[in-house]
CSV table of C-alpha atoms in Angstrom, one decimal:
chain,number,residue,atom,x,y,z
A,1,MET,CA,19.5,-28.4,-10.1
A,2,GLU,CA,20.5,-24.9,-9.0
A,3,ASN,CA,23.3,-24.7,-11.6
A,4,ASN,CA,20.8,-25.7,-14.3
A,5,ASN,CA,18.4,-23.0,-13.1
A,6,ARG,CA,21.1,-20.4,-13.2
A,7,ARG,CA,22.1,-21.4,-16.7
A,8,ASP,CA,18.4,-21.2,-17.8
A,9,PHE,CA,18.2,-17.8,-16.2
A,10,LEU,CA,21.2,-16.6,-18.1
A,11,LYS,CA,19.7,-17.9,-21.4
A,12,LYS,CA,16.5,-16.0,-20.6
A,13,GLY,CA,18.6,-12.9,-19.9
A,14,ALA,CA,19.5,-12.9,-23.6
A,15,LEU,CA,15.9,-13.1,-24.4
A,16,PHE,CA,15.2,-10.1,-22.3
A,17,GLY,CA,17.5,-8.1,-24.5
A,18,THR,CA,15.7,-9.0,-27.7
A,19,THR,CA,12.1,-9.2,-26.7
A,20,LEU,CA,11.1,-8.3,-23.2
A,21,TRP,CA,13.0,-5.0,-23.2
A,22,ALA,CA,10.8,-4.0,-26.1
A,23,SER,CA,7.7,-5.1,-24.1
A,24,SER,CA,8.9,-3.2,-21.0
A,25,ALA,CA,9.0,0.0,-23.0
A,26,LEU,CA,5.3,-0.2,-24.0
A,27,GLY,CA,4.0,1.9,-21.2
A,28,VAL,CA,7.0,4.3,-21.3
A,29,VAL,CA,8.0,5.3,-24.8
A,30,GLY,CA,5.5,3.9,-27.2
A,31,CYS,CA,3.9,0.8,-28.7
A,32,SER,CA,5.3,-2.4,-30.3
A,33,SER,CA,3.8,-4.0,-33.3
A,34,ALA,CA,1.1,-6.7,-32.9
A,35,ALA,CA,3.6,-9.3,-34.1
A,36,ASP,CA,6.0,-8.3,-31.4
A,37,LYS,CA,3.3,-8.5,-28.8
A,38,GLU,CA,2.2,-11.9,-30.0
A,39,GLN,CA,5.8,-13.2,-29.9
A,40,ASN,CA,6.3,-11.9,-26.3
A,41,ASN,CA,3.0,-13.5,-25.2
A,42,SER,CA,4.1,-16.8,-26.7
A,43,GLU,CA,7.4,-16.7,-24.9
A,44,ASN,CA,5.6,-15.9,-21.6
A,45,ASN,CA,3.3,-18.8,-22.1
A,46,LYS,CA,6.2,-21.2,-22.6
A,47,ALA,CA,7.9,-20.0,-19.4
A,48,VAL,CA,4.8,-20.4,-17.3
A,49,LEU,CA,4.2,-23.9,-18.8
A,50,LYS,CA,7.7,-24.9,-17.8
A,51,SER,CA,7.3,-23.7,-14.3
A,52,LYS,CA,5.8,-25.7,-11.5
A,53,ILE,CA,2.0,-25.3,-11.6
A,54,ARG,CA,-0.4,-25.6,-8.7
A,55,THR,CA,-4.2,-25.7,-8.6
A,56,LEU,CA,-6.4,-23.4,-6.5
A,57,GLY,CA,-10.0,-24.6,-6.1
A,58,ALA,CA,-11.8,-27.6,-7.5
A,59,GLY,CA,-14.0,-28.6,-10.4
A,60,GLU,CA,-15.3,-25.6,-12.5
A,61,HIS,CA,-14.0,-23.3,-9.8
A,62,ARG,CA,-10.4,-24.3,-10.2
A,63,ILE,CA,-7.6,-22.2,-11.7
A,64,GLU,CA,-4.0,-23.2,-12.4
A,65,VAL,CA,-1.3,-20.8,-11.3
A,66,SER,CA,2.5,-20.8,-10.9
A,67,ALA,CA,3.7,-22.4,-7.6
A,68,MET,CA,4.5,-18.9,-6.3
A,69,GLY,CA,2.6,-15.7,-6.9
A,70,LEU,CA,3.7,-12.1,-6.6
A,71,GLY,CA,2.3,-9.8,-4.0
A,72,CYS,CA,2.4,-6.4,-5.6
A,73,MET,CA,1.4,-4.2,-2.7
A,74,GLY,CA,4.9,-3.0,-1.7
A,75,MET,CA,5.5,-1.6,-5.2
A,76,SER,CA,3.4,1.4,-4.3
A,77,TYR,CA,2.1,1.1,-0.7
A,78,HIS,CA,2.9,0.4,2.9
A,79,ARG,CA,6.6,-0.6,2.6
A,80,SER,CA,8.4,2.7,3.6
A,81,PHE,CA,9.8,3.8,0.2
A,82,VAL,CA,7.9,3.9,-3.1
A,83,PRO,CA,10.1,2.5,-5.9
A,84,ASP,CA,10.4,4.1,-9.3
A,85,ARG,CA,7.2,3.3,-11.3
A,86,LYS,CA,9.1,2.4,-14.5
A,87,LEU,CA,11.3,-0.1,-12.6
A,88,MET,CA,8.3,-1.8,-11.2
A,89,ILE,CA,6.6,-2.0,-14.6
A,90,ASP,CA,9.8,-3.6,-15.9
A,91,LEU,CA,9.8,-6.1,-13.0
A,92,LEU,CA,6.2,-7.0,-13.6
A,93,ARG,CA,6.8,-7.4,-17.3
A,94,ARG,CA,9.8,-9.6,-16.8
A,95,SER,CA,8.2,-11.9,-14.2
A,96,PRO,CA,6.4,-14.2,-16.7
A,97,GLU,CA,9.8,-15.1,-18.2
A,98,LEU,CA,10.8,-16.4,-14.8
A,99,GLY,CA,7.7,-18.7,-14.7
A,100,LEU,CA,5.2,-16.5,-12.8
A,101,ASN,CA,1.6,-15.9,-13.8
A,102,PHE,CA,-0.2,-15.0,-10.6
A,103,TYR,CA,-0.4,-11.4,-9.5
A,104,ASP,CA,-2.0,-10.1,-6.3
A,105,THR,CA,-3.3,-6.5,-5.8
A,106,ALA,CA,-6.2,-4.7,-4.2
A,107,GLU,CA,-8.1,-1.4,-4.3
A,108,ALA,CA,-6.8,-0.7,-0.8
A,109,TYR,CA,-3.2,-0.6,-1.8
A,110,GLY,CA,-2.8,3.1,-2.3
A,111,PRO,CA,-5.7,3.2,-2.4
A,112,PHE,CA,-6.2,2.5,-6.2
A,113,PHE,CA,-2.6,3.2,-7.2
A,114,ASN,CA,-1.4,-0.4,-7.1
A,115,GLU,CA,-4.2,-1.7,-9.3
A,116,GLU,CA,-3.3,1.0,-11.9
A,117,LEU,CA,0.4,0.0,-11.8
A,118,VAL,CA,-0.4,-3.6,-12.3
A,119,GLY,CA,-2.9,-2.9,-15.0
A,120,GLU,CA,-0.5,-0.9,-17.0
A,121,ALA,CA,2.3,-3.4,-16.6
A,122,VAL,CA,0.5,-6.6,-17.5
A,123,ALA,CA,-1.6,-5.1,-20.4
A,124,PRO,CA,0.6,-6.6,-23.1
A,125,PHE,CA,0.0,-10.2,-21.8
A,126,ARG,CA,-3.2,-9.7,-19.7
A,127,LYS,CA,-5.0,-12.8,-21.2
A,128,GLU,CA,-2.1,-15.1,-20.3
A,129,ILE,CA,-2.0,-14.4,-16.5
A,130,ILE,CA,-4.1,-14.6,-13.4
A,131,ILE,CA,-5.0,-11.3,-11.6
A,132,ALA,CA,-6.4,-11.3,-8.0
A,133,THR,CA,-7.8,-8.2,-6.4
A,134,LYS,CA,-10.0,-7.4,-3.4
A,135,PHE,CA,-12.9,-5.4,-2.1
A,136,GLY,CA,-14.1,-4.7,1.5
A,137,PHE,CA,-13.2,-1.3,2.8
A,138,LYS,CA,-15.0,2.0,2.9
A,139,ASN,CA,-13.5,4.3,0.3
A,140,GLY,CA,-10.8,1.7,-0.3
A,141,LYS,CA,-9.1,2.7,3.0
A,142,PRO,CA,-8.7,0.1,5.8
A,143,ALA,CA,-8.6,3.0,8.4
A,144,ASP,CA,-12.1,4.0,7.3
A,145,GLY,CA,-13.7,0.7,8.3
A,146,LEU,CA,-15.3,-2.3,6.5
A,147,ASP,CA,-17.9,-2.1,3.8
A,148,SER,CA,-19.0,-5.2,1.9
A,149,HIS,CA,-22.5,-4.0,1.0
A,150,PRO,CA,-23.5,-5.4,-2.4
A,151,ASP,CA,-23.7,-2.0,-4.0
A,152,ARG,CA,-20.2,-1.2,-2.7
A,153,ILE,CA,-18.9,-4.6,-4.1
A,154,ARG,CA,-20.2,-3.7,-7.5
A,155,ALA,CA,-18.7,-0.2,-7.4
A,156,VAL,CA,-15.3,-1.6,-6.5
A,157,VAL,CA,-15.4,-4.2,-9.3
A,158,GLU,CA,-16.2,-1.5,-11.9
A,159,HIS,CA,-13.4,0.7,-10.7
A,160,SER,CA,-11.0,-2.3,-10.5
A,161,LEU,CA,-11.8,-3.3,-14.1
A,162,LYS,CA,-11.0,0.2,-15.2
A,163,SER,CA,-7.8,0.4,-13.2
A,164,LEU,CA,-6.6,-3.0,-14.3
A,165,ARG,CA,-7.4,-2.3,-17.9
A,166,THR,CA,-9.4,-5.5,-18.3
A,167,ASP,CA,-12.9,-6.7,-18.7
A,168,TYR,CA,-12.7,-9.5,-16.1
A,169,ILE,CA,-11.1,-10.2,-12.7
A,170,ASP,CA,-9.7,-13.7,-12.4
A,171,LEU,CA,-10.0,-14.0,-8.6
A,172,LEU,CA,-12.0,-11.5,-6.5
A,173,TYR,CA,-11.4,-11.7,-2.7
A,174,GLN,CA,-13.4,-10.2,0.1
A,175,HIS,CA,-10.5,-8.4,1.8
A,176,ARG,CA,-11.9,-8.6,5.3
A,177,VAL,CA,-15.1,-10.1,6.6
A,178,ASP,CA,-17.8,-7.4,7.2
A,179,PRO,CA,-19.8,-8.4,10.3
A,180,ASN,CA,-22.6,-6.0,9.3
A,181,ILE,CA,-23.3,-7.7,6.0
A,182,PRO,CA,-24.5,-11.4,5.9
A,183,ILE,CA,-21.8,-13.4,4.2
A,184,GLU,CA,-24.5,-15.1,2.1
A,185,ASP,CA,-25.3,-11.6,0.6
A,186,VAL,CA,-21.6,-11.1,-0.2
A,187,ALA,CA,-21.2,-14.5,-1.8
A,188,GLY,CA,-24.4,-14.0,-3.7
A,189,THR,CA,-23.3,-10.7,-5.1
A,190,VAL,CA,-20.0,-12.2,-6.3
A,191,LYS,CA,-22.0,-15.1,-7.8
A,192,ASP,CA,-24.0,-12.6,-9.8
A,193,LEU,CA,-20.8,-10.9,-11.0
A,194,ILE,CA,-19.5,-14.3,-12.1
A,195,ALA,CA,-22.6,-14.9,-14.1
A,196,GLU,CA,-22.2,-11.5,-15.7
A,197,GLY,CA,-18.6,-12.4,-16.7
A,198,LYS,CA,-17.0,-9.6,-14.8
A,199,VAL,CA,-15.4,-12.0,-12.3
A,200,LYS,CA,-14.2,-15.5,-12.8
A,201,HIS,CA,-13.6,-16.9,-9.3
A,202,PHE,CA,-14.4,-16.0,-5.6
A,203,GLY,CA,-12.1,-15.8,-2.7
A,204,MET,CA,-12.0,-14.6,0.9
A,205,SER,CA,-9.2,-13.2,3.1
A,206,GLU,CA,-8.8,-13.7,6.9
A,207,ALA,CA,-12.1,-15.5,7.2
A,208,SER,CA,-13.1,-18.0,9.9
A,209,VAL,CA,-14.0,-21.6,9.4
A,210,GLU,CA,-17.7,-20.9,10.1
A,211,VAL,CA,-17.9,-17.9,7.7
A,212,ILE,CA,-16.0,-19.8,4.9
A,213,ARG,CA,-18.5,-22.7,5.2
A,214,LYS,CA,-21.5,-20.4,4.9
A,215,ALA,CA,-20.0,-18.5,1.9
A,216,HIS,CA,-19.0,-21.7,0.1
A,217,VAL,CA,-22.6,-23.0,0.1
A,218,VAL,CA,-23.7,-19.9,-1.9
A,219,GLN,CA,-20.7,-19.5,-4.2
A,220,PRO,CA,-17.8,-22.1,-4.0
A,221,LEU,CA,-14.6,-20.5,-3.1
A,222,THR,CA,-11.5,-20.9,-5.3
A,223,ALA,CA,-9.0,-19.6,-2.7
A,224,LEU,CA,-8.7,-18.4,0.9
A,225,GLN,CA,-5.9,-15.8,1.5
A,226,SER,CA,-4.6,-15.4,5.0
A,227,GLU,CA,-1.4,-14.4,6.7
A,228,TYR,CA,0.7,-17.6,7.0
A,229,SER,CA,4.4,-17.8,7.7
A,230,LEU,CA,6.8,-19.6,10.1
A,231,PHE,CA,6.0,-16.7,12.4
A,232,THR,CA,2.2,-17.1,12.0
A,233,ARG,CA,1.2,-20.8,11.9
A,234,GLN,CA,-2.3,-20.6,13.2
A,235,PRO,CA,-3.8,-21.5,9.8
A,236,GLU,CA,-2.3,-25.0,10.1
A,237,LYS,CA,-4.8,-25.6,12.9
A,238,ASP,CA,-8.1,-24.4,11.4
A,239,VAL,CA,-8.5,-22.9,7.9
A,240,ILE,CA,-5.9,-25.0,6.0
A,241,PRO,CA,-7.6,-28.3,7.1
A,242,LEU,CA,-10.9,-26.8,6.0
A,243,CYS,CA,-9.5,-25.8,2.6
A,244,GLU,CA,-8.3,-29.4,2.1
A,245,GLU,CA,-11.8,-30.7,3.1
A,246,LEU,CA,-13.7,-28.3,0.8
A,247,GLY,CA,-11.2,-28.2,-2.1
A,248,ILE,CA,-10.3,-24.6,-1.7
A,249,GLY,CA,-6.8,-23.3,-2.5
A,250,PHE,CA,-4.8,-21.5,0.2
A,251,VAL,CA,-2.8,-18.4,-0.6
A,252,PRO,CA,-0.4,-17.2,2.2
A,253,TYR,CA,0.2,-13.4,2.2
A,254,SER,CA,3.3,-12.1,4.0
A,255,PRO,CA,4.8,-15.6,3.8
A,256,LEU,CA,8.2,-14.0,4.8
A,257,SER,CA,6.5,-12.0,7.6
A,258,ARG,CA,6.8,-8.6,5.8
A,259,GLY,CA,10.5,-9.3,5.1
A,260,MET,CA,11.5,-10.3,8.6
A,261,ILE,CA,12.0,-14.0,7.6
A,262,THR,CA,14.9,-13.2,5.2
A,263,GLY,CA,17.7,-12.2,7.4
A,264,TYR,CA,17.8,-8.8,5.7
A,265,LEU,CA,15.9,-7.0,8.5
A,266,ASN,CA,17.0,-6.8,12.1
A,267,GLU,CA,16.4,-4.9,15.4
A,268,ARG,CA,18.1,-1.8,13.9
A,269,SER,CA,16.1,-1.6,10.7
A,270,LYS,CA,14.4,1.7,10.1
A,271,TYR,CA,10.9,2.2,8.7
A,272,ASP,CA,8.9,5.2,7.5
A,273,ALA,CA,5.8,5.2,9.6
A,274,ARG,CA,4.1,7.4,7.0
A,275,ASN,CA,4.0,4.5,4.6
A,276,ASP,CA,4.7,1.4,6.6
A,277,ASN,CA,2.7,-0.5,9.2
A,278,ARG,CA,5.7,-2.4,10.6
A,279,PRO,CA,6.7,0.3,13.2
A,280,SER,CA,3.4,-0.2,14.9
A,281,LEU,CA,3.4,-4.0,14.9
A,282,PRO,CA,4.6,-5.9,18.0
A,283,ARG,CA,6.8,-8.4,16.2
A,284,TYR,CA,9.0,-5.7,14.7
A,285,GLN,CA,9.9,-4.0,18.0
A,286,PRO,CA,13.6,-4.5,18.6
A,287,GLU,CA,13.3,-6.7,21.7
A,288,ASN,CA,10.9,-9.1,19.9
A,289,VAL,CA,13.1,-9.2,16.8
A,290,ILE,CA,16.0,-10.3,18.9
A,291,ALA,CA,13.8,-12.8,20.8
A,292,ASN,CA,12.6,-14.4,17.5
A,293,TRP,CA,16.0,-14.5,15.8
A,294,LYS,CA,16.5,-18.2,16.7
A,295,LEU,CA,14.1,-19.0,13.9
A,296,ILE,CA,16.3,-17.1,11.4
A,297,ASP,CA,19.4,-19.0,12.6
A,298,THR,CA,17.6,-22.3,12.3
A,299,LEU,CA,16.6,-21.6,8.7
A,300,LYS,CA,20.1,-20.3,7.9
A,301,GLU,CA,21.8,-23.4,9.2
A,302,PHE,CA,19.6,-25.6,7.1
A,303,GLY,CA,20.0,-23.5,4.0
A,304,ASP,CA,23.7,-23.1,4.3
A,305,TYR,CA,24.3,-26.8,3.7
A,306,ARG,CA,21.9,-26.9,0.7
A,307,GLY,CA,22.7,-23.7,-1.1
A,308,LEU,CA,19.5,-22.0,-0.1
A,309,THR,CA,18.8,-18.6,1.4
A,310,VAL,CA,16.8,-18.1,4.6
A,311,ALA,CA,13.8,-16.9,2.5
A,312,GLN,CA,14.0,-19.9,0.2
A,313,VAL,CA,13.9,-22.3,3.0
A,314,ALA,CA,10.9,-20.5,4.6
A,315,LEU,CA,9.0,-20.5,1.3
A,316,ALA,CA,9.9,-24.1,0.4
A,317,LEU,CA,8.6,-25.2,3.8
A,318,LEU,CA,5.2,-23.5,3.2
A,319,LEU,CA,5.0,-25.2,-0.2
A,320,ALA,CA,5.8,-28.5,1.3
A,321,GLN,CA,2.8,-28.4,3.7
A,322,LYS,CA,0.1,-28.9,1.0
A,323,PRO,CA,0.0,-29.1,-2.8
A,324,PHE,CA,-2.8,-26.4,-2.9
A,325,ILE,CA,-0.7,-23.8,-1.0
A,326,VAL,CA,0.5,-20.9,-3.2
A,327,PRO,CA,2.5,-18.2,-1.4
A,328,ILE,CA,2.6,-14.6,-2.7
A,329,PRO,CA,5.8,-13.0,-1.4
A,330,GLY,CA,6.2,-9.4,-2.4
A,331,THR,CA,9.3,-7.8,-3.6
A,332,THR,CA,10.5,-4.7,-5.5
A,333,LYS,CA,13.7,-6.3,-6.7
A,334,LEU,CA,14.1,-8.7,-9.7
A,335,ALA,CA,16.9,-10.6,-8.0
A,336,HIS,CA,14.7,-11.3,-5.0
A,337,LEU,CA,11.8,-12.4,-7.3
A,338,GLN,CA,14.0,-14.9,-8.9
A,339,GLU,CA,15.3,-16.1,-5.5
A,340,ASN,CA,11.8,-16.6,-4.3
A,341,LEU,CA,10.7,-18.5,-7.4
A,342,TRP,CA,13.6,-20.8,-7.2
A,343,ALA,CA,12.4,-21.9,-3.8
A,344,ALA,CA,9.8,-24.0,-5.6
A,345,ASP,CA,12.5,-26.1,-7.1
A,346,PHE,CA,13.7,-27.5,-3.7
A,347,GLU,CA,12.1,-30.7,-2.5
A,348,PHE,CA,12.6,-31.9,1.1
A,349,SER,CA,13.3,-35.5,1.9
A,350,THR,CA,11.1,-37.0,4.5
A,351,GLU,CA,13.9,-36.8,7.1
A,352,GLU,CA,14.8,-33.2,6.2
A,353,LEU,CA,11.2,-32.0,6.5
A,354,GLN,CA,10.6,-33.8,9.8
A,355,GLY,CA,13.9,-32.7,11.3
A,356,LEU,CA,13.5,-29.0,10.4
A,357,THR,CA,9.8,-29.0,11.5
A,358,SER,CA,10.7,-30.5,14.8
A,359,LYS,CA,13.3,-27.8,15.4
A,360,LEU,CA,10.9,-25.0,14.5
A,361,ASN,CA,8.2,-26.5,16.7
A,362,GLN,CA,10.4,-25.9,19.7
A,363,ILE,CA,10.7,-22.1,19.0
A,364,THR,CA,8.1,-19.8,20.6
A,365,ILE,CA,7.4,-16.7,18.6
A,366,VAL,CA,7.1,-13.5,20.6
A,367,GLY,CA,4.8,-10.6,19.8
A,368,ASP,CA,1.4,-10.3,18.2
A,369,ARG,CA,1.2,-10.1,14.4
A,370,LEU,CA,-1.2,-7.2,14.3
A,371,THR,CA,-2.5,-4.4,16.5
A,372,GLY,CA,-5.2,-1.8,16.6
A,373,ILE,CA,-7.8,-1.6,13.8
A,374,SER,CA,-5.9,-4.2,11.7
A,375,ALA,CA,-6.2,-6.7,14.5
A,376,GLU,CA,-9.9,-6.0,15.0
A,377,GLN,CA,-10.6,-6.6,11.3
A,378,VAL,CA,-9.1,-10.1,11.3
A,379,ARG,CA,-10.7,-11.3,14.5
A,380,LYS,CA,-12.7,-14.4,13.6
């Protein structure tokens, strides 16, 4: 299976040279003809149709997305270095050819810069993909506090539409629950925006079971986004069972624990605290990295015998939990994007899944996932 995927990827590489390179240049050196754009969109559609598709939500609130999405935050925010903008636009424009159609951004990523980047990159094939973005912070800045007042939600949506160069948002999340605004008012505002055609679907992030139930009565949720990885398994105990009960999709952010569950980071890794939250997070302190390394070793041992990387095993495990789970790992590298997407091709046997899960259950993870104001904003 892996060899076939590699051959398919090489074939697609030839296509990059004739069509997608032209598309990639749209926002840099000029415009292609309408015929070229139509051809590129057609090829993108074919790639996504061939990929593994998953469903978020139920009934009229359902959307079909690729089995893996792309978290775009790190392309401009919170991951130490800021990559070259043209390279990120190229990566975003190549991603549909690899079978991806689900992009995640937010006004808070920058703020605003990330939405603008995504909007410029996906403009040539906007109608063929799913864009998720978020509201919920004062001035778009988490450090300034929470704000989900209905007027603020509407203002954020108008700005996001402009930044994303679109007239509708496929999936609009409340980024963090605002305890000062009744969730019924939040859901009601999004319901009105859906009726107006500015938003297609409603989602929440880091919400509790109780809050999700209340919101779902007013406006059914399509997806819940929360941190979920092999370092952060709490959602398995509460919100994932609720999502299954209510027919809500589950979208894990940081499914590789901000890069730690890859084997590329270690206790000596350096971060720029001016544009990275990891230096302040307990799990990234050297002593905790060392204490938690047993999990990396366990995944590596499993992957080595099956031609998989540590990251691929971790992502495949999340996908294996429920058919409505769609992880959104972030990356700034095309090679890592392909690596992540290939994880969806691996299928565990019953014995493999039980054996690996049993080993992981015996590992105690050391260090809290968040601290300070970030921890306060996710308290259920």
